[in-house]
Amino acid sequence: MKTLAAVFAACALAAAPQVFAQPEDQPATAVPPTSAGQFTTGQLDTVLAGSWRSPANKARDTYRHPKETLSFFGLRPDMTVIEIAPGGGWYTEVLAPLLHDNGHYIAAVIGQGEGKEMSSLKARVTSDPAHFGNAQVESIDPKAPKLGAPGSADMVLTFRNVHNWTDDGTAPAMFKAFFDVLAPGGVLGVEDHRAADGADLAKLKDSGYLPTAYVVKLATDAGFKLAGSSEINANPKDSKDYPKGVWTLPPTYALKDQDRAKYQAIGESDRMTLRFVKPR
């Protein structure tokens, strides 16, 4: 695991790596960042504006708040970060370039063998080595997950996936794997569709929503401590009572054109955003 010392030194000497090169018209009097958080914020701004991100993915920033979410989790560009079940790679387009030069991004795809998701992510990574060339794509068995050597990661992130593991009974094993791969003091960042307070977990099956208390228990049972929760991804317009569960809402629109304007006005789901820490 790397430190930010070399990164700050490079910034101070105006020798930033090519991926994050400053524009030519940057004022000569620009001062280097004075903290890890300030440095990361600048890097995130650069990455989120990157030309390699698809327009469709950029359009969802207003719902997913990637800058605020990753800042809340405490992400730094020198970390080893494992993203669990990256799906189509929405966050891969942000995390892999951010970690390209001084960190390490690992996409952990659920399933064994070379499935469609893995093939797609590998193709995305190899198509743009300047931004994704140092990314790693691996598959994991959700029934017996192993994410790497114990203590080898600084951060594990997962976005809107815990409900799937809950429905198929693999959630406890997954959270144990997160705990094992993280170094002491490492962070687990979880975002998922939030059920109403007091909702019955059994009645939520296949809806996509989960009670926050249940997710917290999964993590603490695995050994984590809850370090914070955020309303960054809250959506009070979400009534959480749709014919096709959370997938009724954008971006899925499971009912297709039926009441599409209504669901578009609601936006994406109300989400919990939780930060856990592995005790030192």
PDB file of C-alpha atoms in Angstrom, residues 34-279:
ATOM      1  CA  THR A  34      -2.337  20.913   1.462  1.00  0.00           C
ATOM      2  CA  SER A  35      -4.262  17.795   2.472  1.00  0.00           C
ATOM      3  CA  ALA A  36      -5.145  14.333   1.194  1.00  0.00           C
ATOM      4  CA  GLY A  37      -8.805  15.346   0.991  1.00  0.00           C
ATOM      5  CA  GLN A  38      -8.086  18.453  -1.064  1.00  0.00           C
ATOM      6  CA  PHE A  39      -5.841  16.488  -3.396  1.00  0.00           C
ATOM      7  CA  THR A  40      -8.460  13.760  -3.885  1.00  0.00           C
ATOM      8  CA  THR A  41     -11.187  16.328  -4.575  1.00  0.00           C
ATOM      9  CA  GLY A  42      -9.127  17.810  -7.390  1.00  0.00           C
ATOM     10  CA  GLN A  43      -8.423  14.384  -8.850  1.00  0.00           C
ATOM     11  CA  LEU A  44     -12.099  13.429  -8.687  1.00  0.00           C
ATOM     12  CA  ASP A  45     -13.092  16.615 -10.521  1.00  0.00           C
ATOM     13  CA  THR A  46     -10.643  15.747 -13.296  1.00  0.00           C
ATOM     14  CA  VAL A  47     -11.792  12.142 -13.566  1.00  0.00           C
ATOM     15  CA  LEU A  48     -15.512  12.941 -13.514  1.00  0.00           C
ATOM     16  CA  ALA A  49     -15.002  15.352 -16.418  1.00  0.00           C
ATOM     17  CA  GLY A  50     -12.982  12.751 -18.325  1.00  0.00           C
ATOM     18  CA  SER A  51     -13.701  12.218 -22.016  1.00  0.00           C
ATOM     19  CA  TRP A  52     -13.549   8.433 -21.526  1.00  0.00           C
ATOM     20  CA  ARG A  53     -16.762   8.480 -19.479  1.00  0.00           C
ATOM     21  CA  SER A  54     -19.838   7.819 -21.570  1.00  0.00           C
ATOM     22  CA  PRO A  55     -22.435  10.623 -21.827  1.00  0.00           C
ATOM     23  CA  ALA A  56     -25.072   8.256 -20.439  1.00  0.00           C
ATOM     24  CA  ASN A  57     -22.961   7.573 -17.360  1.00  0.00           C
ATOM     25  CA  LYS A  58     -22.199  11.252 -16.815  1.00  0.00           C
ATOM     26  CA  ALA A  59     -25.912  12.024 -16.972  1.00  0.00           C
ATOM     27  CA  ARG A  60     -26.441   9.824 -13.895  1.00  0.00           C
ATOM     28  CA  ASP A  61     -24.034  11.800 -11.730  1.00  0.00           C
ATOM     29  CA  THR A  62     -26.962  13.911 -10.578  1.00  0.00           C
ATOM     30  CA  TYR A  63     -28.501  10.772  -9.003  1.00  0.00           C
ATOM     31  CA  ARG A  64     -25.370   8.930  -7.903  1.00  0.00           C
ATOM     32  CA  HIS A  65     -23.280  11.812  -6.519  1.00  0.00           C
ATOM     33  CA  PRO A  66     -19.947  10.046  -7.127  1.00  0.00           C
ATOM     34  CA  LYS A  67     -17.744  12.896  -5.902  1.00  0.00           C
ATOM     35  CA  GLU A  68     -19.595  13.279  -2.627  1.00  0.00           C
ATOM     36  CA  THR A  69     -20.009   9.527  -2.139  1.00  0.00           C
ATOM     37  CA  LEU A  70     -16.354   8.641  -2.694  1.00  0.00           C
ATOM     38  CA  SER A  71     -15.230  11.582  -0.566  1.00  0.00           C
ATOM     39  CA  PHE A  72     -17.497  10.393   2.253  1.00  0.00           C
ATOM     40  CA  PHE A  73     -15.931   6.932   2.074  1.00  0.00           C
ATOM     41  CA  GLY A  74     -12.494   8.544   2.377  1.00  0.00           C
ATOM     42  CA  LEU A  75     -11.091   7.398  -0.963  1.00  0.00           C
ATOM     43  CA  ARG A  76      -7.529   8.458  -1.845  1.00  0.00           C
ATOM     44  CA  PRO A  77      -5.726   7.942  -5.171  1.00  0.00           C
ATOM     45  CA  ASP A  78      -2.963   5.881  -3.529  1.00  0.00           C
ATOM     46  CA  MET A  79      -5.254   3.142  -2.188  1.00  0.00           C
ATOM     47  CA  THR A  80      -5.783  -0.465  -3.193  1.00  0.00           C
ATOM     48  CA  VAL A  81      -9.537  -0.568  -3.816  1.00  0.00           C
ATOM     49  CA  ILE A  82     -11.720  -3.562  -4.601  1.00  0.00           C
ATOM     50  CA  GLU A  83     -15.124  -2.860  -6.152  1.00  0.00           C
ATOM     51  CA  ILE A  84     -17.529  -5.755  -5.680  1.00  0.00           C
ATOM     52  CA  ALA A  85     -19.915  -6.586  -8.531  1.00  0.00           C
ATOM     53  CA  PRO A  86     -19.192  -3.524 -10.729  1.00  0.00           C
ATOM     54  CA  GLY A  87     -21.917  -4.473 -13.220  1.00  0.00           C
ATOM     55  CA  GLY A  88     -21.592  -2.471 -16.409  1.00  0.00           C
ATOM     56  CA  GLY A  89     -18.648  -0.540 -15.012  1.00  0.00           C
ATOM     57  CA  TRP A  90     -20.287   2.752 -14.078  1.00  0.00           C
ATOM     58  CA  TYR A  91     -17.928   3.294 -11.159  1.00  0.00           C
ATOM     59  CA  THR A  92     -15.084   1.571 -13.007  1.00  0.00           C
ATOM     60  CA  GLU A  93     -14.930   4.611 -15.307  1.00  0.00           C
ATOM     61  CA  VAL A  94     -14.261   6.726 -12.221  1.00  0.00           C
ATOM     62  CA  LEU A  95     -12.207   4.478  -9.947  1.00  0.00           C
ATOM     63  CA  ALA A  96      -9.811   2.867 -12.422  1.00  0.00           C
ATOM     64  CA  PRO A  97      -8.485   6.190 -13.835  1.00  0.00           C
ATOM     65  CA  LEU A  98      -8.353   7.766 -10.372  1.00  0.00           C
ATOM     66  CA  LEU A  99      -6.209   4.905  -9.033  1.00  0.00           C
ATOM     67  CA  HIS A 100      -4.249   4.378 -12.256  1.00  0.00           C
ATOM     68  CA  ASP A 101      -0.950   5.995 -11.283  1.00  0.00           C
ATOM     69  CA  ASN A 102      -0.592   5.670  -7.526  1.00  0.00           C
ATOM     70  CA  GLY A 103      -3.129   3.061  -6.421  1.00  0.00           C
ATOM     71  CA  HIS A 104      -4.662  -0.185  -7.577  1.00  0.00           C
ATOM     72  CA  TYR A 105      -8.238  -0.839  -8.768  1.00  0.00           C
ATOM     73  CA  ILE A 106      -9.631  -4.370  -8.709  1.00  0.00           C
ATOM     74  CA  ALA A 107     -13.052  -5.209 -10.146  1.00  0.00           C
ATOM     75  CA  ALA A 108     -14.417  -8.337  -8.444  1.00  0.00           C
ATOM     76  CA  VAL A 109     -17.068  -9.840 -10.704  1.00  0.00           C
ATOM     77  CA  ILE A 110     -19.582 -12.196  -9.122  1.00  0.00           C
ATOM     78  CA  GLY A 111     -19.567 -15.632 -10.721  1.00  0.00           C
ATOM     79  CA  GLN A 112     -17.092 -18.223 -11.869  1.00  0.00           C
ATOM     80  CA  GLY A 113     -15.525 -18.325 -15.307  1.00  0.00           C
ATOM     81  CA  GLU A 114     -15.583 -15.833 -18.150  1.00  0.00           C
ATOM     82  CA  GLY A 115     -19.157 -14.547 -18.129  1.00  0.00           C
ATOM     83  CA  LYS A 116     -20.661 -11.639 -20.038  1.00  0.00           C
ATOM     84  CA  GLU A 117     -19.946  -9.078 -17.309  1.00  0.00           C
ATOM     85  CA  MET A 118     -16.309 -10.081 -16.995  1.00  0.00           C
ATOM     86  CA  SER A 119     -15.777 -10.099 -20.761  1.00  0.00           C
ATOM     87  CA  SER A 120     -17.339  -6.654 -21.054  1.00  0.00           C
ATOM     88  CA  LEU A 121     -15.222  -5.181 -18.265  1.00  0.00           C
ATOM     89  CA  LYS A 122     -12.025  -6.714 -19.611  1.00  0.00           C
ATOM     90  CA  ALA A 123     -12.790  -5.276 -23.041  1.00  0.00           C
ATOM     91  CA  ARG A 124     -13.366  -1.845 -21.483  1.00  0.00           C
ATOM     92  CA  VAL A 125     -10.081  -2.019 -19.606  1.00  0.00           C
ATOM     93  CA  THR A 126      -7.994  -3.165 -22.566  1.00  0.00           C
ATOM     94  CA  SER A 127      -9.592  -0.651 -24.960  1.00  0.00           C
ATOM     95  CA  ASP A 128      -8.116   2.343 -23.099  1.00  0.00           C
ATOM     96  CA  PRO A 129      -4.794   1.466 -21.440  1.00  0.00           C
ATOM     97  CA  ALA A 130      -3.971   5.126 -20.765  1.00  0.00           C
ATOM     98  CA  HIS A 131      -6.792   5.312 -18.230  1.00  0.00           C
ATOM     99  CA  PHE A 132      -7.585   1.684 -17.369  1.00  0.00           C
ATOM    100  CA  GLY A 133      -4.320  -0.131 -18.089  1.00  0.00           C
ATOM    101  CA  ASN A 134      -3.507  -0.867 -14.446  1.00  0.00           C
ATOM    102  CA  ALA A 135      -6.990  -2.106 -13.537  1.00  0.00           C
ATOM    103  CA  GLN A 136      -7.493  -5.744 -12.623  1.00  0.00           C
ATOM    104  CA  VAL A 137     -10.637  -7.794 -13.306  1.00  0.00           C
ATOM    105  CA  GLU A 138     -11.216 -10.965 -11.289  1.00  0.00           C
ATOM    106  CA  SER A 139     -14.111 -13.351 -10.688  1.00  0.00           C
ATOM    107  CA  ILE A 140     -15.277 -14.541  -7.275  1.00  0.00           C
ATOM    108  CA  ASP A 141     -17.538 -17.359  -6.147  1.00  0.00           C
ATOM    109  CA  PRO A 142     -20.244 -15.766  -3.951  1.00  0.00           C
ATOM    110  CA  LYS A 143     -20.762 -19.038  -2.059  1.00  0.00           C
ATOM    111  CA  ALA A 144     -17.071 -19.213  -1.105  1.00  0.00           C
ATOM    112  CA  PRO A 145     -15.731 -15.718  -1.803  1.00  0.00           C
ATOM    113  CA  LYS A 146     -12.019 -14.947  -1.543  1.00  0.00           C
ATOM    114  CA  LEU A 147     -10.927 -11.476  -2.569  1.00  0.00           C
ATOM    115  CA  GLY A 148      -7.183 -11.709  -2.110  1.00  0.00           C
ATOM    116  CA  ALA A 149      -4.526 -12.074   0.548  1.00  0.00           C
ATOM    117  CA  PRO A 150      -5.688 -11.143   4.055  1.00  0.00           C
ATOM    118  CA  GLY A 151      -5.078  -7.476   4.811  1.00  0.00           C
ATOM    119  CA  SER A 152      -4.152  -6.650   1.214  1.00  0.00           C
ATOM    120  CA  ALA A 153      -6.780  -3.947   0.484  1.00  0.00           C
ATOM    121  CA  ASP A 154      -7.367  -0.448   1.836  1.00  0.00           C
ATOM    122  CA  MET A 155     -10.981  -0.154   0.752  1.00  0.00           C
ATOM    123  CA  VAL A 156     -13.833  -2.359  -0.449  1.00  0.00           C
ATOM    124  CA  LEU A 157     -16.763  -0.701  -2.212  1.00  0.00           C
ATOM    125  CA  THR A 158     -20.092  -2.051  -3.359  1.00  0.00           C
ATOM    126  CA  PHE A 159     -22.967  -0.156  -4.916  1.00  0.00           C
ATOM    127  CA  ARG A 160     -26.551  -1.510  -4.937  1.00  0.00           C
ATOM    128  CA  ASN A 161     -25.618  -5.182  -4.567  1.00  0.00           C
ATOM    129  CA  VAL A 162     -26.378  -6.277  -0.999  1.00  0.00           C
ATOM    130  CA  HIS A 163     -30.041  -6.926  -1.852  1.00  0.00           C
ATOM    131  CA  ASN A 164     -28.963  -9.515  -4.432  1.00  0.00           C
ATOM    132  CA  TRP A 165     -26.800 -11.378  -1.924  1.00  0.00           C
ATOM    133  CA  THR A 166     -29.599 -11.199   0.631  1.00  0.00           C
ATOM    134  CA  ASP A 167     -32.041 -12.783  -1.786  1.00  0.00           C
ATOM    135  CA  ASP A 168     -29.660 -15.633  -2.690  1.00  0.00           C
ATOM    136  CA  GLY A 169     -28.382 -16.215   0.858  1.00  0.00           C
ATOM    137  CA  THR A 170     -24.735 -15.283   0.281  1.00  0.00           C
ATOM    138  CA  ALA A 171     -24.623 -11.930   2.109  1.00  0.00           C
ATOM    139  CA  PRO A 172     -22.937 -13.148   5.355  1.00  0.00           C
ATOM    140  CA  ALA A 173     -20.161 -14.895   3.386  1.00  0.00           C
ATOM    141  CA  MET A 174     -19.586 -11.813   1.262  1.00  0.00           C
ATOM    142  CA  PHE A 175     -19.238  -9.487   4.252  1.00  0.00           C
ATOM    143  CA  LYS A 176     -16.838 -11.928   5.913  1.00  0.00           C
ATOM    144  CA  ALA A 177     -14.718 -11.863   2.727  1.00  0.00           C
ATOM    145  CA  PHE A 178     -14.723  -8.040   2.796  1.00  0.00           C
ATOM    146  CA  PHE A 179     -13.471  -8.101   6.373  1.00  0.00           C
ATOM    147  CA  ASP A 180     -10.752 -10.650   5.660  1.00  0.00           C
ATOM    148  CA  VAL A 181      -9.222  -8.828   2.669  1.00  0.00           C
ATOM    149  CA  LEU A 182      -9.099  -5.412   4.325  1.00  0.00           C
ATOM    150  CA  ALA A 183      -6.120  -4.242   6.331  1.00  0.00           C
ATOM    151  CA  PRO A 184      -6.786  -3.094   9.916  1.00  0.00           C
ATOM    152  CA  GLY A 185      -8.269   0.389   9.639  1.00  0.00           C
ATOM    153  CA  GLY A 186      -9.527  -0.406   6.133  1.00  0.00           C
ATOM    154  CA  VAL A 187     -12.893   0.904   4.943  1.00  0.00           C
ATOM    155  CA  LEU A 188     -15.982  -0.844   3.608  1.00  0.00           C
ATOM    156  CA  GLY A 189     -18.286   1.514   1.692  1.00  0.00           C
ATOM    157  CA  VAL A 190     -21.831   0.314   1.027  1.00  0.00           C
ATOM    158  CA  GLU A 191     -24.621   1.942  -0.926  1.00  0.00           C
ATOM    159  CA  ASP A 192     -27.978   0.248  -1.461  1.00  0.00           C
ATOM    160  CA  HIS A 193     -31.689   0.880  -1.953  1.00  0.00           C
ATOM    161  CA  ARG A 194     -33.161   1.852   1.408  1.00  0.00           C
ATOM    162  CA  ALA A 195     -36.435   0.399   2.674  1.00  0.00           C
ATOM    163  CA  ALA A 196     -38.754   2.296   4.984  1.00  0.00           C
ATOM    164  CA  ASP A 197     -37.841   2.211   8.666  1.00  0.00           C
ATOM    165  CA  GLY A 198     -39.267  -0.893  10.328  1.00  0.00           C
ATOM    166  CA  ALA A 199     -39.934  -2.708   7.042  1.00  0.00           C
ATOM    167  CA  ASP A 200     -40.131  -6.505   7.257  1.00  0.00           C
ATOM    168  CA  LEU A 201     -37.124  -8.035   5.509  1.00  0.00           C
ATOM    169  CA  ALA A 202     -39.095 -11.127   4.484  1.00  0.00           C
ATOM    170  CA  LYS A 203     -41.659  -8.976   2.679  1.00  0.00           C
ATOM    171  CA  LEU A 204     -38.962  -7.075   0.806  1.00  0.00           C
ATOM    172  CA  LYS A 205     -37.628 -10.085  -1.116  1.00  0.00           C
ATOM    173  CA  ASP A 206     -37.215  -9.305  -4.822  1.00  0.00           C
ATOM    174  CA  SER A 207     -38.083  -5.627  -4.274  1.00  0.00           C
ATOM    175  CA  GLY A 208     -34.462  -4.455  -4.265  1.00  0.00           C
ATOM    176  CA  TYR A 209     -34.940  -2.541  -0.991  1.00  0.00           C
ATOM    177  CA  LEU A 210     -33.311  -3.360   2.356  1.00  0.00           C
ATOM    178  CA  PRO A 211     -33.653  -2.010   5.906  1.00  0.00           C
ATOM    179  CA  THR A 212     -30.589  -0.023   6.950  1.00  0.00           C
ATOM    180  CA  ALA A 213     -30.459  -1.859  10.293  1.00  0.00           C
ATOM    181  CA  TYR A 214     -30.173  -5.184   8.477  1.00  0.00           C
ATOM    182  CA  VAL A 215     -27.184  -4.031   6.399  1.00  0.00           C
ATOM    183  CA  VAL A 216     -25.499  -2.616   9.489  1.00  0.00           C
ATOM    184  CA  LYS A 217     -25.984  -5.965  11.249  1.00  0.00           C
ATOM    185  CA  LEU A 218     -24.454  -7.857   8.317  1.00  0.00           C
ATOM    186  CA  ALA A 219     -21.356  -5.693   8.591  1.00  0.00           C
ATOM    187  CA  THR A 220     -21.040  -5.682  12.371  1.00  0.00           C
ATOM    188  CA  ASP A 221     -21.610  -9.430  12.550  1.00  0.00           C
ATOM    189  CA  ALA A 222     -18.612  -9.767  10.210  1.00  0.00           C
ATOM    190  CA  GLY A 223     -16.482  -7.682  12.587  1.00  0.00           C
ATOM    191  CA  PHE A 224     -16.848  -4.146  11.194  1.00  0.00           C
ATOM    192  CA  LYS A 225     -17.700  -1.018  13.131  1.00  0.00           C
ATOM    193  CA  LEU A 226     -20.114   1.530  11.685  1.00  0.00           C
ATOM    194  CA  ALA A 227     -18.082   4.717  11.189  1.00  0.00           C
ATOM    195  CA  GLY A 228     -20.749   6.893   9.609  1.00  0.00           C
ATOM    196  CA  SER A 229     -23.864   7.180   7.469  1.00  0.00           C
ATOM    197  CA  SER A 230     -24.744   9.848   4.932  1.00  0.00           C
ATOM    198  CA  GLU A 231     -27.828  11.222   3.219  1.00  0.00           C
ATOM    199  CA  ILE A 232     -25.835  11.987   0.057  1.00  0.00           C
ATOM    200  CA  ASN A 233     -27.928   9.519  -1.951  1.00  0.00           C
ATOM    201  CA  ALA A 234     -31.267  10.069  -0.239  1.00  0.00           C
ATOM    202  CA  ASN A 235     -34.397  10.639  -2.336  1.00  0.00           C
ATOM    203  CA  PRO A 236     -37.525  11.586  -0.351  1.00  0.00           C
ATOM    204  CA  LYS A 237     -39.645  11.276  -3.509  1.00  0.00           C
ATOM    205  CA  ASP A 238     -39.152   7.507  -3.509  1.00  0.00           C
ATOM    206  CA  SER A 239     -42.298   5.883  -2.023  1.00  0.00           C
ATOM    207  CA  LYS A 240     -40.769   2.364  -2.302  1.00  0.00           C
ATOM    208  CA  ASP A 241     -44.033   0.661  -3.260  1.00  0.00           C
ATOM    209  CA  TYR A 242     -43.830  -0.057  -6.988  1.00  0.00           C
ATOM    210  CA  PRO A 243     -45.185  -2.923  -9.107  1.00  0.00           C
ATOM    211  CA  LYS A 244     -41.713  -4.090 -10.129  1.00  0.00           C
ATOM    212  CA  GLY A 245     -39.843  -3.008  -7.036  1.00  0.00           C
ATOM    213  CA  VAL A 246     -36.960  -0.581  -7.335  1.00  0.00           C
ATOM    214  CA  TRP A 247     -36.546  -1.540 -10.987  1.00  0.00           C
ATOM    215  CA  THR A 248     -39.758   0.357 -11.758  1.00  0.00           C
ATOM    216  CA  LEU A 249     -37.705   3.536 -11.350  1.00  0.00           C
ATOM    217  CA  PRO A 250     -35.006   4.842 -13.658  1.00  0.00           C
ATOM    218  CA  PRO A 251     -32.676   3.803 -15.081  1.00  0.00           C
ATOM    219  CA  THR A 252     -34.363   0.391 -15.547  1.00  0.00           C
ATOM    220  CA  TYR A 253     -38.008   1.432 -16.144  1.00  0.00           C
ATOM    221  CA  ALA A 254     -39.261  -2.154 -15.752  1.00  0.00           C
ATOM    222  CA  LEU A 255     -42.771  -1.079 -16.828  1.00  0.00           C
ATOM    223  CA  LYS A 256     -41.278   0.433 -19.987  1.00  0.00           C
ATOM    224  CA  ASP A 257     -43.504   3.313 -21.136  1.00  0.00           C
ATOM    225  CA  GLN A 258     -46.239   2.789 -18.545  1.00  0.00           C
ATOM    226  CA  ASP A 259     -46.267   5.864 -16.268  1.00  0.00           C
ATOM    227  CA  ARG A 260     -42.746   6.619 -17.429  1.00  0.00           C
ATOM    228  CA  ALA A 261     -43.033  10.356 -16.830  1.00  0.00           C
ATOM    229  CA  LYS A 262     -44.205   9.704 -13.269  1.00  0.00           C
ATOM    230  CA  TYR A 263     -41.231   7.519 -12.460  1.00  0.00           C
ATOM    231  CA  GLN A 264     -38.814   9.802 -14.239  1.00  0.00           C
ATOM    232  CA  ALA A 265     -40.009  12.642 -12.008  1.00  0.00           C
ATOM    233  CA  ILE A 266     -39.250  10.532  -8.937  1.00  0.00           C
ATOM    234  CA  GLY A 267     -35.743   9.751 -10.136  1.00  0.00           C
ATOM    235  CA  GLU A 268     -33.484   6.974  -8.914  1.00  0.00           C
ATOM    236  CA  SER A 269     -34.110   5.244  -5.609  1.00  0.00           C
ATOM    237  CA  ASP A 270     -33.650   6.448  -2.054  1.00  0.00           C
ATOM    238  CA  ARG A 271     -30.326   4.955  -0.940  1.00  0.00           C
ATOM    239  CA  MET A 272     -28.443   4.344   2.257  1.00  0.00           C
ATOM    240  CA  THR A 273     -24.735   5.255   2.172  1.00  0.00           C
ATOM    241  CA  LEU A 274     -22.754   3.577   4.945  1.00  0.00           C
ATOM    242  CA  ARG A 275     -19.083   3.652   5.914  1.00  0.00           C
ATOM    243  CA  PHE A 276     -17.663   0.807   7.981  1.00  0.00           C
ATOM    244  CA  VAL A 277     -14.148   0.349   9.370  1.00  0.00           C
ATOM    245  CA  LYS A 278     -12.203  -2.777  10.227  1.00  0.00           C
ATOM    246  CA  PRO A 279     -10.855  -2.258  13.753  1.00  0.00           C
TER     247      PRO A 279
END
